[in-house]
mmCIF file of C-alpha atoms in Angstrom:
data_model
loop_
_atom_site.group_PDB
_atom_site.id
_atom_site.type_symbol
_atom_site.label_atom_id
_atom_site.label_comp_id
_atom_site.label_asym_id
_atom_site.label_seq_id
_atom_site.Cartn_x
_atom_site.Cartn_y
_atom_site.Cartn_z
ATOM 1 C CA MET A 9 65.996 37.002 -9.166
ATOM 2 C CA THR A 10 62.958 39.257 -8.827
ATOM 3 C CA GLU A 11 61.918 40.399 -12.260
ATOM 4 C CA CYS A 12 61.427 44.151 -12.446
ATOM 5 C CA PRO A 13 57.701 45.104 -12.449
ATOM 6 C CA CYS A 14 58.326 47.517 -15.338
ATOM 7 C CA GLY A 15 58.543 44.533 -17.664
ATOM 8 C CA SER A 16 62.090 45.125 -18.922
ATOM 9 C CA GLY A 17 62.975 41.492 -18.314
ATOM 10 C CA SER A 18 65.921 42.493 -16.101
ATOM 11 C CA ALA A 19 66.204 41.927 -12.395
ATOM 12 C CA PHE A 20 64.657 44.636 -10.215
ATOM 13 C CA GLU A 21 68.073 45.327 -8.657
ATOM 14 C CA GLN A 22 69.615 45.939 -12.066
ATOM 15 C CA CYS A 23 66.637 47.886 -13.447
ATOM 16 C CA CYS A 24 64.394 50.284 -11.505
ATOM 17 C CA GLY A 25 65.732 49.347 -8.072
ATOM 18 C CA PRO A 26 68.587 51.882 -7.935
ATOM 19 C CA PHE A 27 66.293 54.723 -9.065
ATOM 20 C CA LEU A 28 63.841 53.921 -6.284
ATOM 21 C CA GLU A 29 66.830 54.170 -3.935
ATOM 22 C CA GLY A 30 67.493 57.689 -5.226
ATOM 23 C CA ALA A 31 69.990 57.229 -8.072
ATOM 24 C CA PRO A 32 69.308 59.654 -10.932
ATOM 25 C CA ALA A 33 67.564 58.094 -13.933
ATOM 26 C CA PRO A 34 69.565 58.620 -17.142
ATOM 27 C CA THR A 35 66.562 59.163 -19.426
ATOM 28 C CA PRO A 36 62.893 60.173 -19.141
ATOM 29 C CA GLU A 37 61.982 56.619 -20.158
ATOM 30 C CA ALA A 38 64.038 55.153 -17.313
ATOM 31 C CA LEU A 39 62.371 57.560 -14.884
ATOM 32 C CA MET A 40 58.927 56.737 -16.261
ATOM 33 C CA ARG A 41 59.583 52.999 -15.847
ATOM 34 C CA SER A 42 60.769 53.549 -12.291
ATOM 35 C CA ARG A 43 57.631 55.548 -11.482
ATOM 36 C CA PHE A 44 55.481 52.687 -12.781
ATOM 37 C CA THR A 45 57.500 50.272 -10.664
ATOM 38 C CA ALA A 46 57.018 52.583 -7.679
ATOM 39 C CA PHE A 47 53.240 52.510 -8.201
ATOM 40 C CA VAL A 48 53.314 48.708 -8.359
ATOM 41 C CA ARG A 49 55.323 48.525 -5.135
ATOM 42 C CA GLY A 50 53.327 51.285 -3.407
ATOM 43 C CA ASP A 51 56.481 53.424 -3.083
ATOM 44 C CA LEU A 52 54.777 56.831 -3.006
ATOM 45 C CA ASP A 53 57.982 58.527 -1.849
ATOM 46 C CA HIS A 54 59.558 57.876 -5.219
ATOM 47 C CA ILE A 55 56.492 59.223 -7.033
ATOM 48 C CA GLU A 56 56.538 62.381 -4.935
ATOM 49 C CA ASN A 57 60.321 62.872 -5.146
ATOM 50 C CA THR A 58 60.373 62.660 -8.936
ATOM 51 C CA HIS A 59 57.866 65.458 -9.518
ATOM 52 C CA ALA A 60 59.097 68.725 -11.023
ATOM 53 C CA SER A 61 59.426 71.515 -8.455
ATOM 54 C CA ASP A 62 56.357 73.431 -9.693
ATOM 55 C CA VAL A 63 54.005 70.443 -9.557
ATOM 56 C CA LYS A 64 55.122 69.015 -6.201
ATOM 57 C CA ASP A 65 52.758 71.276 -4.263
ATOM 58 C CA GLY A 66 49.772 70.198 -6.347
ATOM 59 C CA PHE A 67 50.334 66.479 -5.726
ATOM 60 C CA ASN A 68 47.720 64.743 -3.599
ATOM 61 C CA ARG A 69 49.625 61.857 -2.095
ATOM 62 C CA SER A 70 46.685 60.267 -0.288
ATOM 63 C CA ALA A 71 44.647 60.148 -3.509
ATOM 64 C CA ALA A 72 47.551 58.657 -5.483
ATOM 65 C CA GLU A 73 48.088 56.065 -2.765
ATOM 66 C CA SER A 74 44.397 55.194 -2.654
ATOM 67 C CA THR A 75 44.375 54.682 -6.432
ATOM 68 C CA ALA A 76 47.560 52.630 -6.379
ATOM 69 C CA ASN A 77 46.061 50.368 -3.717
ATOM 70 C CA SER A 78 42.766 49.906 -5.531
ATOM 71 C CA VAL A 79 44.262 48.554 -8.746
ATOM 72 C CA GLU A 80 46.230 45.505 -9.757
ATOM 73 C CA TRP A 81 48.922 46.490 -12.234
ATOM 74 C CA VAL A 82 49.262 44.182 -15.206
ATOM 75 C CA SER A 83 51.865 45.541 -17.615
ATOM 76 C CA LEU A 84 53.692 48.574 -18.917
ATOM 77 C CA GLU A 85 54.289 49.256 -22.584
ATOM 78 C CA ILE A 86 56.395 52.185 -23.802
ATOM 79 C CA LEU A 87 54.800 53.354 -27.038
ATOM 80 C CA ASN A 88 56.994 56.263 -27.992
ATOM 81 C CA THR A 89 59.709 58.538 -26.718
ATOM 82 C CA ALA A 90 60.901 61.899 -27.987
ATOM 83 C CA GLU A 91 63.930 64.011 -27.081
ATOM 84 C CA GLY A 92 65.200 63.252 -23.585
ATOM 85 C CA GLY A 93 68.755 62.682 -24.787
ATOM 86 C CA THR A 94 71.953 63.672 -22.975
ATOM 87 C CA ASN A 95 71.845 67.149 -24.540
ATOM 88 C CA ASP A 96 68.136 67.713 -23.977
ATOM 89 C CA ASP A 97 66.480 69.402 -21.024
ATOM 90 C CA ALA A 98 63.020 68.092 -21.854
ATOM 91 C CA GLY A 99 61.552 64.873 -23.124
ATOM 92 C CA THR A 100 58.296 63.007 -23.603
ATOM 93 C CA VAL A 101 57.351 59.391 -23.057
ATOM 94 C CA GLU A 102 54.115 57.883 -24.304
ATOM 95 C CA PHE A 103 53.079 54.741 -22.493
ATOM 96 C CA ALA A 104 50.207 52.362 -21.868
ATOM 97 C CA ALA A 105 49.933 50.998 -18.346
ATOM 98 C CA ARG A 106 47.444 48.154 -18.089
ATOM 99 C CA PHE A 107 45.730 47.430 -14.817
ATOM 100 C CA ARG A 108 42.720 45.652 -13.364
ATOM 101 C CA GLN A 109 40.215 47.590 -11.281
ATOM 102 C CA ASN A 110 37.069 45.976 -9.868
ATOM 103 C CA GLY A 111 37.851 42.981 -12.059
ATOM 104 C CA GLU A 112 37.915 45.037 -15.233
ATOM 105 C CA LEU A 113 40.991 45.349 -17.437
ATOM 106 C CA MET A 114 41.762 49.016 -18.083
ATOM 107 C CA VAL A 115 44.526 50.980 -19.695
ATOM 108 C CA HIS A 116 46.119 54.250 -18.642
ATOM 109 C CA HIS A 117 47.437 55.761 -21.874
ATOM 110 C CA GLU A 118 49.412 58.946 -21.364
ATOM 111 C CA ARG A 119 52.031 61.071 -23.043
ATOM 112 C CA SER A 120 54.123 62.439 -20.183
ATOM 113 C CA ASN A 121 56.356 65.475 -20.196
ATOM 114 C CA PHE A 122 59.655 65.386 -18.340
ATOM 115 C CA ARG A 123 62.086 68.169 -17.573
ATOM 116 C CA ARG A 124 65.677 68.118 -16.379
ATOM 117 C CA GLU A 125 66.051 69.938 -13.069
ATOM 118 C CA GLU A 126 69.497 70.304 -11.527
ATOM 119 C CA GLY A 127 70.684 67.402 -13.623
ATOM 120 C CA ARG A 128 67.852 65.048 -12.683
ATOM 121 C CA TRP A 129 64.861 64.139 -14.789
ATOM 122 C CA ALA A 130 61.505 65.078 -13.253
ATOM 123 C CA TYR A 131 57.854 64.444 -14.206
ATOM 124 C CA VAL A 132 55.960 67.603 -15.183
ATOM 125 C CA ASP A 133 52.535 66.622 -16.512
ATOM 126 C CA GLY A 134 50.830 64.450 -19.074
ATOM 127 C CA LYS A 135 48.168 64.295 -21.743
ATOM 128 C CA MET A 136 45.709 61.438 -21.312
ATOM 129 C CA ASN A 137 44.789 59.349 -24.358
ATOM 130 C CA PRO A 138 46.812 61.548 -26.734
ATOM 131 C CA LYS A 139 45.826 61.494 -30.357
ATOM 132 C CA GLY A 140 48.447 60.530 -32.921
ATOM 133 C CA GLU A 141 49.641 62.909 -35.611
ATOM 134 C CA PRO A 142 46.854 63.409 -38.122
ATOM 135 C CA ARG A 143 47.396 61.329 -41.252
ATOM 136 C CA ARG A 144 48.401 63.405 -44.228
ATOM 137 C CA VAL A 145 47.493 62.445 -47.757
ATOM 138 C CA GLU A 146 49.680 63.973 -50.409
ATOM 139 C CA LYS A 147 48.222 64.333 -53.814
ATOM 140 C CA VAL A 148 50.460 63.182 -56.674
ATOM 141 C CA GLY A 149 50.240 65.240 -59.834
ATOM 142 C CA ARG A 150 49.515 63.240 -63.013
ATOM 143 C CA ASN A 151 52.734 64.402 -64.626
ATOM 144 C CA GLU A 152 54.959 63.822 -61.581
ATOM 145 C CA PRO A 153 57.151 60.739 -61.197
ATOM 146 C CA CYS A 154 55.121 57.795 -59.957
ATOM 147 C CA PRO A 155 55.533 57.232 -56.191
ATOM 148 C CA CYS A 156 56.058 53.498 -56.871
ATOM 149 C CA GLY A 157 59.569 54.364 -58.073
ATOM 150 C CA SER A 158 59.217 53.059 -61.632
ATOM 151 C CA GLY A 159 60.591 56.288 -63.084
ATOM 152 C CA LYS A 160 57.561 56.714 -65.308
ATOM 153 C CA LYS A 161 55.066 59.539 -65.004
ATOM 154 C CA TYR A 162 52.299 58.782 -62.528
ATOM 155 C CA LYS A 163 49.657 58.975 -65.298
ATOM 156 C CA LYS A 164 51.527 56.396 -67.403
ATOM 157 C CA CYS A 165 52.097 54.085 -64.431
ATOM 158 C CA CYS A 166 49.959 53.409 -61.369
ATOM 159 C CA ALA A 167 47.309 56.000 -62.215
ATOM 160 C CA ALA A 168 46.548 54.326 -65.499
ATOM 161 C CA MET B 11 15.214 100.403 -13.338
ATOM 162 C CA GLU B 12 14.924 99.447 -9.692
ATOM 163 C CA ARG B 13 14.116 96.073 -8.166
ATOM 164 C CA SER B 14 13.081 95.510 -4.579
ATOM 165 C CA PHE B 15 13.642 92.413 -2.528
ATOM 166 C CA SER B 16 13.403 91.281 1.026
ATOM 167 C CA CYS B 17 13.706 87.761 2.412
ATOM 168 C CA PRO B 18 10.904 86.650 4.778
ATOM 169 C CA THR B 19 12.923 83.468 5.610
ATOM 170 C CA CYS B 20 10.330 81.079 4.208
ATOM 171 C CA GLY B 21 13.125 78.535 3.588
ATOM 172 C CA LYS B 22 11.696 77.506 0.214
ATOM 173 C CA CYS B 23 14.907 78.225 -1.667
ATOM 174 C CA CYS B 24 16.783 75.868 0.692
ATOM 175 C CA TYR B 25 15.660 72.813 -1.311
ATOM 176 C CA GLY B 26 17.441 70.752 -3.923
ATOM 177 C CA GLN B 27 20.804 70.919 -5.589
ATOM 178 C CA LEU B 28 23.277 73.501 -4.296
ATOM 179 C CA PRO B 29 26.429 74.436 -6.234
ATOM 180 C CA LEU B 30 29.351 75.080 -3.908
ATOM 181 C CA ALA B 31 32.760 76.697 -4.013
ATOM 182 C CA ILE B 32 35.532 74.153 -3.450
ATOM 183 C CA ASP B 33 36.356 75.508 0.016
ATOM 184 C CA ASP B 34 32.705 75.194 0.989
ATOM 185 C CA THR B 35 32.620 71.541 -0.069
ATOM 186 C CA LEU B 36 35.669 70.882 2.105
ATOM 187 C CA ALA B 37 34.254 72.819 5.059
ATOM 188 C CA HIS B 38 30.945 70.951 4.843
ATOM 189 C CA ALA B 39 32.109 67.507 3.694
ATOM 190 C CA ASP B 40 30.552 65.986 6.820
ATOM 191 C CA ARG B 41 27.196 67.566 6.007
ATOM 192 C CA PHE B 42 26.296 67.458 2.295
ATOM 193 C CA PRO B 43 26.290 64.545 -0.170
ATOM 194 C CA LEU B 44 28.848 65.884 -2.656
ATOM 195 C CA VAL B 45 29.209 65.377 -6.401
ATOM 196 C CA VAL B 46 30.701 67.300 -9.308
ATOM 197 C CA MET B 47 27.975 68.568 -11.614
ATOM 198 C CA TRP B 48 28.724 69.231 -15.295
ATOM 199 C CA THR B 49 26.202 71.519 -16.977
ATOM 200 C CA PRO B 50 26.589 72.355 -20.674
ATOM 201 C CA VAL B 51 25.386 75.707 -22.028
ATOM 202 C CA ARG B 52 25.190 75.942 -25.809
ATOM 203 C CA GLN B 53 26.716 78.736 -27.815
ATOM 204 C CA GLY B 54 24.259 81.595 -27.976
ATOM 205 C CA GLY B 55 22.625 80.367 -24.775
ATOM 206 C CA ARG B 56 22.293 82.579 -21.726
ATOM 207 C CA SER B 57 25.584 83.024 -19.818
ATOM 208 C CA PHE B 58 27.653 81.130 -22.408
ATOM 209 C CA ASP B 59 30.576 83.540 -22.044
ATOM 210 C CA ILE B 60 30.799 83.563 -18.261
ATOM 211 C CA THR B 61 30.336 79.772 -18.162
ATOM 212 C CA ALA B 62 33.185 79.295 -20.646
ATOM 213 C CA GLU B 63 35.343 81.632 -18.586
ATOM 214 C CA LEU B 64 34.731 79.814 -15.297
ATOM 215 C CA GLY B 65 34.537 76.334 -16.843
ATOM 216 C CA ILE B 66 35.563 74.717 -20.111
ATOM 217 C CA THR B 67 34.283 74.437 -23.665
ATOM 218 C CA ILE B 68 33.558 71.278 -25.606
ATOM 219 C CA LYS B 69 33.095 70.778 -29.339
ATOM 220 C CA LEU B 70 29.714 69.675 -30.643
ATOM 221 C CA ARG B 71 28.649 68.639 -34.125
ATOM 222 C CA LYS B 72 28.584 71.168 -36.948
ATOM 223 C CA ARG B 73 31.408 73.232 -35.448
ATOM 224 C CA LYS B 74 29.252 74.319 -32.556
ATOM 225 C CA LEU B 75 30.586 74.786 -29.053
ATOM 226 C CA ALA B 76 29.134 74.273 -25.620
ATOM 227 C CA ALA B 77 30.477 75.883 -22.480
ATOM 228 C CA VAL B 78 30.443 73.507 -19.527
ATOM 229 C CA GLN B 79 29.947 74.683 -15.975
ATOM 230 C CA ILE B 80 31.837 72.360 -13.637
ATOM 231 C CA SER B 81 30.466 72.743 -10.126
ATOM 232 C CA PRO B 82 31.136 70.909 -6.947
ATOM 233 C CA CYS B 83 27.651 70.486 -5.633
ATOM 234 C CA ALA B 84 25.481 69.324 -2.747
ATOM 235 C CA TYR B 85 23.425 66.682 -4.521
ATOM 236 C CA LEU B 86 19.836 66.835 -3.294
ATOM 237 C CA PRO B 87 16.539 66.143 -5.072
ATOM 238 C CA PRO B 88 14.331 69.247 -5.505
ATOM 239 C CA THR B 89 11.894 67.840 -2.961
ATOM 240 C CA LEU B 90 14.427 67.469 -0.157
ATOM 241 C CA PRO B 91 15.505 70.394 2.044
ATOM 242 C CA CYS B 92 19.038 71.310 2.944
ATOM 243 C CA PRO B 93 20.012 69.130 5.932
ATOM 244 C CA GLU B 94 20.696 72.339 7.892
ATOM 245 C CA LEU B 95 17.281 73.929 7.319
ATOM 246 C CA THR B 96 15.664 74.099 10.746
ATOM 247 C CA ALA B 97 11.985 73.562 11.561
ATOM 248 C CA ASP B 98 11.418 77.323 11.873
ATOM 249 C CA GLY B 99 12.765 77.881 8.341
ATOM 250 C CA LEU B 100 16.114 79.297 9.392
ATOM 251 C CA CYS B 101 19.637 78.212 8.591
ATOM 252 C CA GLY B 102 21.225 75.933 11.178
ATOM 253 C CA ILE B 103 24.732 77.007 10.202
ATOM 254 C CA HIS B 104 24.089 80.673 9.527
ATOM 255 C CA ALA B 105 27.530 81.843 10.719
ATOM 256 C CA THR B 106 29.409 79.407 8.460
ATOM 257 C CA LYS B 107 26.950 78.911 5.633
ATOM 258 C CA PRO B 108 28.266 78.542 2.060
ATOM 259 C CA LEU B 109 28.981 81.560 -0.158
ATOM 260 C CA ARG B 110 26.269 80.354 -2.556
ATOM 261 C CA CYS B 111 23.632 80.813 0.167
ATOM 262 C CA ARG B 112 25.001 84.199 1.231
ATOM 263 C CA THR B 113 24.750 85.655 -2.258
ATOM 264 C CA MET B 114 21.075 84.713 -2.651
ATOM 265 C CA PRO B 115 18.951 85.904 -4.388
ATOM 266 C CA PHE B 116 21.820 86.910 -6.685
ATOM 267 C CA SER B 117 24.225 84.484 -8.334
ATOM 268 C CA ALA B 118 27.920 84.912 -9.102
ATOM 269 C CA TYR B 119 27.575 82.270 -11.839
ATOM 270 C CA ARG B 120 25.856 85.040 -13.819
ATOM 271 C CA ASP B 121 27.116 88.431 -14.914
ATOM 272 C CA GLU B 122 26.090 91.309 -12.728
ATOM 273 C CA ALA B 123 23.912 92.799 -15.470
ATOM 274 C CA ASP B 124 22.066 89.492 -15.850
ATOM 275 C CA GLN B 125 20.434 89.114 -12.424
ATOM 276 C CA ALA B 126 16.949 90.562 -12.918
ATOM 277 C CA ASP B 127 15.099 87.281 -13.415
ATOM 278 C CA LEU B 128 16.679 85.841 -10.259
ATOM 279 C CA LEU B 129 14.649 88.390 -8.314
ATOM 280 C CA ILE B 130 11.371 86.902 -9.513
ATOM 281 C CA PRO B 131 10.257 84.465 -6.814
ATOM 282 C CA ARG B 132 9.667 80.937 -8.043
ATOM 283 C CA SER B 133 6.283 79.383 -7.336
ATOM 284 C CA GLU B 134 5.746 78.902 -3.600
ATOM 285 C CA TRP B 135 8.659 81.171 -2.702
ATOM 286 C CA MET B 136 7.479 83.979 -0.449
ATOM 287 C CA CYS B 137 10.138 86.601 -1.301
ATOM 288 C CA ASP B 138 8.861 90.136 -0.802
ATOM 289 C CA THR B 139 9.438 92.009 -4.060
ATOM 290 C CA SER B 140 6.811 94.688 -3.427
ATOM 291 C CA PRO B 141 7.754 98.403 -3.546
ATOM 292 C CA ASP B 142 7.793 98.324 0.272
ATOM 293 C CA ALA B 143 10.860 96.083 0.235
ATOM 294 C CA PRO B 144 14.289 97.725 0.008
ATOM 295 C CA VAL B 145 15.795 98.340 -3.426
ATOM 296 C CA VAL B 146 18.561 95.805 -4.058
ATOM 297 C CA TYR B 147 19.238 96.073 -7.805
ATOM 298 C CA ARG B 148 19.349 99.301 -9.784
ATOM 299 C CA ASP B 149 20.256 99.797 -13.463
ATOM 300 C CA LYS B 150 21.703 96.300 -13.622
ATOM 301 C CA SER B 151 23.908 96.894 -10.607
ATOM 302 C CA ILE B 152 23.784 95.024 -7.322
ATOM 303 C CA LEU B 153 23.609 97.599 -4.531
ATOM 304 C CA ASP B 154 25.059 95.546 -1.665
ATOM 305 C CA ARG B 155 27.664 93.677 -3.622
ATOM 306 C CA GLN B 156 29.901 92.273 -0.915
ATOM 307 C CA ASN B 157 28.627 88.682 -1.109
ATOM 308 C CA TYR B 158 28.338 88.677 -4.883
ATOM 309 C CA ASP B 159 31.921 89.878 -5.236
ATOM 310 C CA ALA B 160 33.188 87.377 -2.686
ATOM 311 C CA GLU B 161 31.459 84.505 -4.451
ATOM 312 C CA ARG B 162 32.683 85.611 -7.877
ATOM 313 C CA ALA B 163 36.264 85.944 -6.646
ATOM 314 C CA GLN B 164 36.042 82.428 -5.205
ATOM 315 C CA LEU B 165 34.642 81.048 -8.481
ATOM 316 C CA VAL B 166 37.553 82.611 -10.372
ATOM 317 C CA ARG B 167 40.045 81.008 -7.955
ATOM 318 C CA ASP B 168 38.242 77.668 -8.255
ATOM 319 C CA ALA B 169 38.367 77.901 -12.054
ATOM 320 C CA ALA B 170 42.158 77.594 -11.868
ATOM 321 C CA ILE B 171 41.596 74.094 -10.443
ATOM 322 C CA LEU B 172 38.365 73.117 -12.217
ATOM 323 C CA LYS B 173 39.443 73.965 -15.781
ATOM 324 C CA PRO B 174 42.509 71.674 -15.908
ATOM 325 C CA TYR B 175 40.539 69.059 -13.949
ATOM 326 C CA GLY B 176 37.777 69.217 -16.552
ATOM 327 C CA GLU B 177 40.111 68.875 -19.541
ATOM 328 C CA TRP B 178 41.961 66.022 -17.854
ATOM 329 C CA LEU B 179 38.802 64.072 -16.994
ATOM 330 C CA LEU B 180 37.361 64.524 -20.498
ATOM 331 C CA ASP B 181 40.595 63.141 -21.964
ATOM 332 C CA SER B 182 40.715 60.310 -19.441
ATOM 333 C CA VAL B 183 37.103 59.180 -19.799
ATOM 334 C CA PRO B 184 35.988 59.366 -23.443
ATOM 335 C CA SER B 185 32.459 58.253 -22.526
ATOM 336 C CA LEU B 186 32.057 61.368 -20.362
ATOM 337 C CA ARG B 187 32.739 63.595 -23.357
ATOM 338 C CA MET B 188 30.069 61.755 -25.352
ATOM 339 C CA GLU B 189 27.587 61.957 -22.510
ATOM 340 C CA ILE B 190 28.067 65.723 -22.181
ATOM 341 C CA GLN B 191 27.758 66.205 -25.925
ATOM 342 C CA LYS B 192 24.521 64.241 -25.854
ATOM 343 C CA VAL B 193 23.089 66.317 -23.010
ATOM 344 C CA ALA B 194 24.209 69.558 -24.695
ATOM 345 C CA MET B 195 22.298 68.660 -27.870
ATOM 346 C CA LYS B 196 19.049 68.068 -25.987
ATOM 347 C CA PRO B 197 16.651 71.001 -26.325
ATOM 348 C CA SER B 198 15.726 70.690 -22.656
ATOM 349 C CA GLY B 199 19.396 70.632 -21.599
ATOM 350 C CA GLY B 200 20.536 68.621 -18.628
ATOM 351 C CA GLN B 201 23.417 67.755 -16.380
ATOM 352 C CA VAL B 202 25.984 65.015 -16.001
ATOM 353 C CA ILE B 203 26.857 63.901 -12.476
ATOM 354 C CA VAL B 204 30.411 62.821 -11.712
ATOM 355 C CA SER B 205 31.717 61.375 -8.470
ATOM 356 C CA PHE B 206 33.526 63.846 -6.229
ATOM 357 C CA SER B 207 36.373 61.338 -5.900
ATOM 358 C CA THR B 208 37.534 62.361 -9.399
ATOM 359 C CA LEU B 209 38.277 65.861 -8.100
ATOM 360 C CA ILE B 210 40.214 64.896 -4.956
ATOM 361 C CA PRO B 211 43.544 64.229 -6.765
ATOM 362 C CA ARG B 212 43.416 67.904 -7.815
ATOM 363 C CA LEU B 213 42.954 69.136 -4.250
ATOM 364 C CA ALA B 214 46.473 68.615 -2.928
ATOM 365 C CA LYS B 215 45.737 69.249 0.736
ATOM 366 C CA VAL B 216 42.710 66.977 1.044
ATOM 367 C CA ASP B 217 43.195 63.610 2.725
ATOM 368 C CA ILE B 218 41.078 61.269 0.631
ATOM 369 C CA TYR B 219 40.633 58.776 3.482
ATOM 370 C CA ALA B 220 39.283 61.393 5.901
ATOM 371 C CA PHE B 221 37.060 62.730 3.141
ATOM 372 C CA ALA B 222 35.731 59.226 2.443
ATOM 373 C CA ARG B 223 34.977 58.727 6.136
ATOM 374 C CA ASN B 224 32.970 61.974 6.093
ATOM 375 C CA GLN B 225 31.014 61.168 2.958
ATOM 376 C CA LEU B 226 30.218 57.495 3.597
ATOM 377 C CA PRO B 227 27.642 58.009 6.401
ATOM 378 C CA ILE B 228 25.997 60.881 4.501
ATOM 379 C CA MET B 229 25.623 58.909 1.273
ATOM 380 C CA THR B 230 24.345 55.938 3.269
ATOM 381 C CA ALA B 231 21.783 58.120 5.076
ATOM 382 C CA TYR B 232 20.526 59.692 1.835
ATOM 383 C CA ALA B 233 20.345 56.284 0.130
ATOM 384 C CA LYS B 234 18.104 55.186 2.975
ATOM 385 C CA LYS B 235 16.041 58.384 2.924
ATOM 386 C CA THR B 236 15.318 57.988 -0.807
ATOM 387 C CA ALA B 237 14.857 54.217 -0.839
ATOM 388 C CA ASN B 238 11.068 54.064 -0.767
ATOM 389 C CA ASP B 239 10.183 57.006 -3.008
ATOM 390 C CA PRO B 240 9.593 55.860 -6.601
ATOM 391 C CA THR B 241 10.181 59.427 -7.873
ATOM 392 C CA LEU B 242 13.694 59.400 -6.396
ATOM 393 C CA THR B 243 14.978 56.101 -7.818
ATOM 394 C CA ASP B 244 17.827 57.798 -9.716
ATOM 395 C CA PHE B 245 18.913 59.688 -6.619
ATOM 396 C CA HIS B 246 18.720 56.548 -4.504
ATOM 397 C CA LYS B 247 20.873 54.574 -6.918
ATOM 398 C CA ARG B 248 23.427 57.355 -7.107
ATOM 399 C CA TYR B 249 23.673 57.680 -3.311
ATOM 400 C CA ALA B 250 24.052 53.910 -2.956
ATOM 401 C CA ASP B 251 26.778 53.772 -5.636
ATOM 402 C CA MET B 252 28.687 56.615 -4.027
ATOM 403 C CA ALA B 253 28.351 55.061 -0.582
ATOM 404 C CA GLY B 254 29.937 51.946 -2.052
ATOM 405 C CA GLU B 255 32.746 53.929 -3.614
ATOM 406 C CA TRP B 256 33.572 55.949 -0.487
ATOM 407 C CA GLY B 257 33.324 52.799 1.608
ATOM 408 C CA LYS B 258 35.915 51.130 -0.588
ATOM 409 C CA ILE B 259 38.279 54.110 -0.441
ATOM 410 C CA GLY B 260 37.847 54.579 3.321
ATOM 411 C CA GLY B 261 38.435 50.888 3.961
ATOM 412 C CA ASN B 262 41.908 50.928 2.424
#
């Protein structure tokens, strides 16, 4: 068995293989994984064919190929997904693709946008090194119930 | 107010760095050593607005902004002439020369009303600005505006590529953002030089291998030309690095 380069642990034939052959990917994550696998295998056709219609013309295949050939892919980690369900027409996948270039370990961290076009998921664009949601600190009033769940007022409990 | 100007073809303005429209870089990729030059202009600085319009903005400390001009550029030290400047001071590629050269002494990187100081010859330039020369600029208007308009229209078209490229590269390379912020805070200003290879993925029709084959011999030649001049060490190192990079890409 050839393990799939996307790191799913499944065999290539049972994982990204069919999508590289042209089968429609069921989710944005599956498409994203197959595009990573395509980069690893140098299958630029798959990369080009899975672009959304409005970005296809802007794709520089020779540059993508040159980059793919100059790096050694190490691993793919899916960090987050949003929407992209059976009833959605859009979805995002945040991932970290690790690779070695000129001997240096690097990471390509992107949040990609996908769109459903004629029933098939397609890559639209991405935000590099996206920032997480800003942390929110909520202030607890002294007379409100304590957030620890004791039932006492905050001022009589953890604030004391 | 009227300003006169006539060019005696002294060739003195054909030295050093030359910003280029994208099409001009592609047309002359076998001629000029190409880079992408990032030049921050601080808020309140001259041409902040037009620079922000044609380029991008970047946040600085204390809620200040800098506009960043992103220019594909022929990268030459101020002491070296354009490779096409002939011995008699004329342009060797006059019929196909870049828009930037055609618009001289005006510049489409500036607003039309902000051209007056460009008509003051720099030291050693032999521009004729005497009353005998024809009037070229009147009441902040360029009289023969064909080249200026053509260059400006090209810069606007290029901005549609350079703006998203700029945002993408700043996100991709956090150290670049810091470097530009640092340069923007310097009172004397400055520029950050980025390899032209970062722009190629944005130019869909350009074959990166052919481009690399064009650039490699030029970078190699300029590395050699600058090797023994201690004032050009930075240029030499940059040419050598870029020769290495294009060599690697072209060898694939």
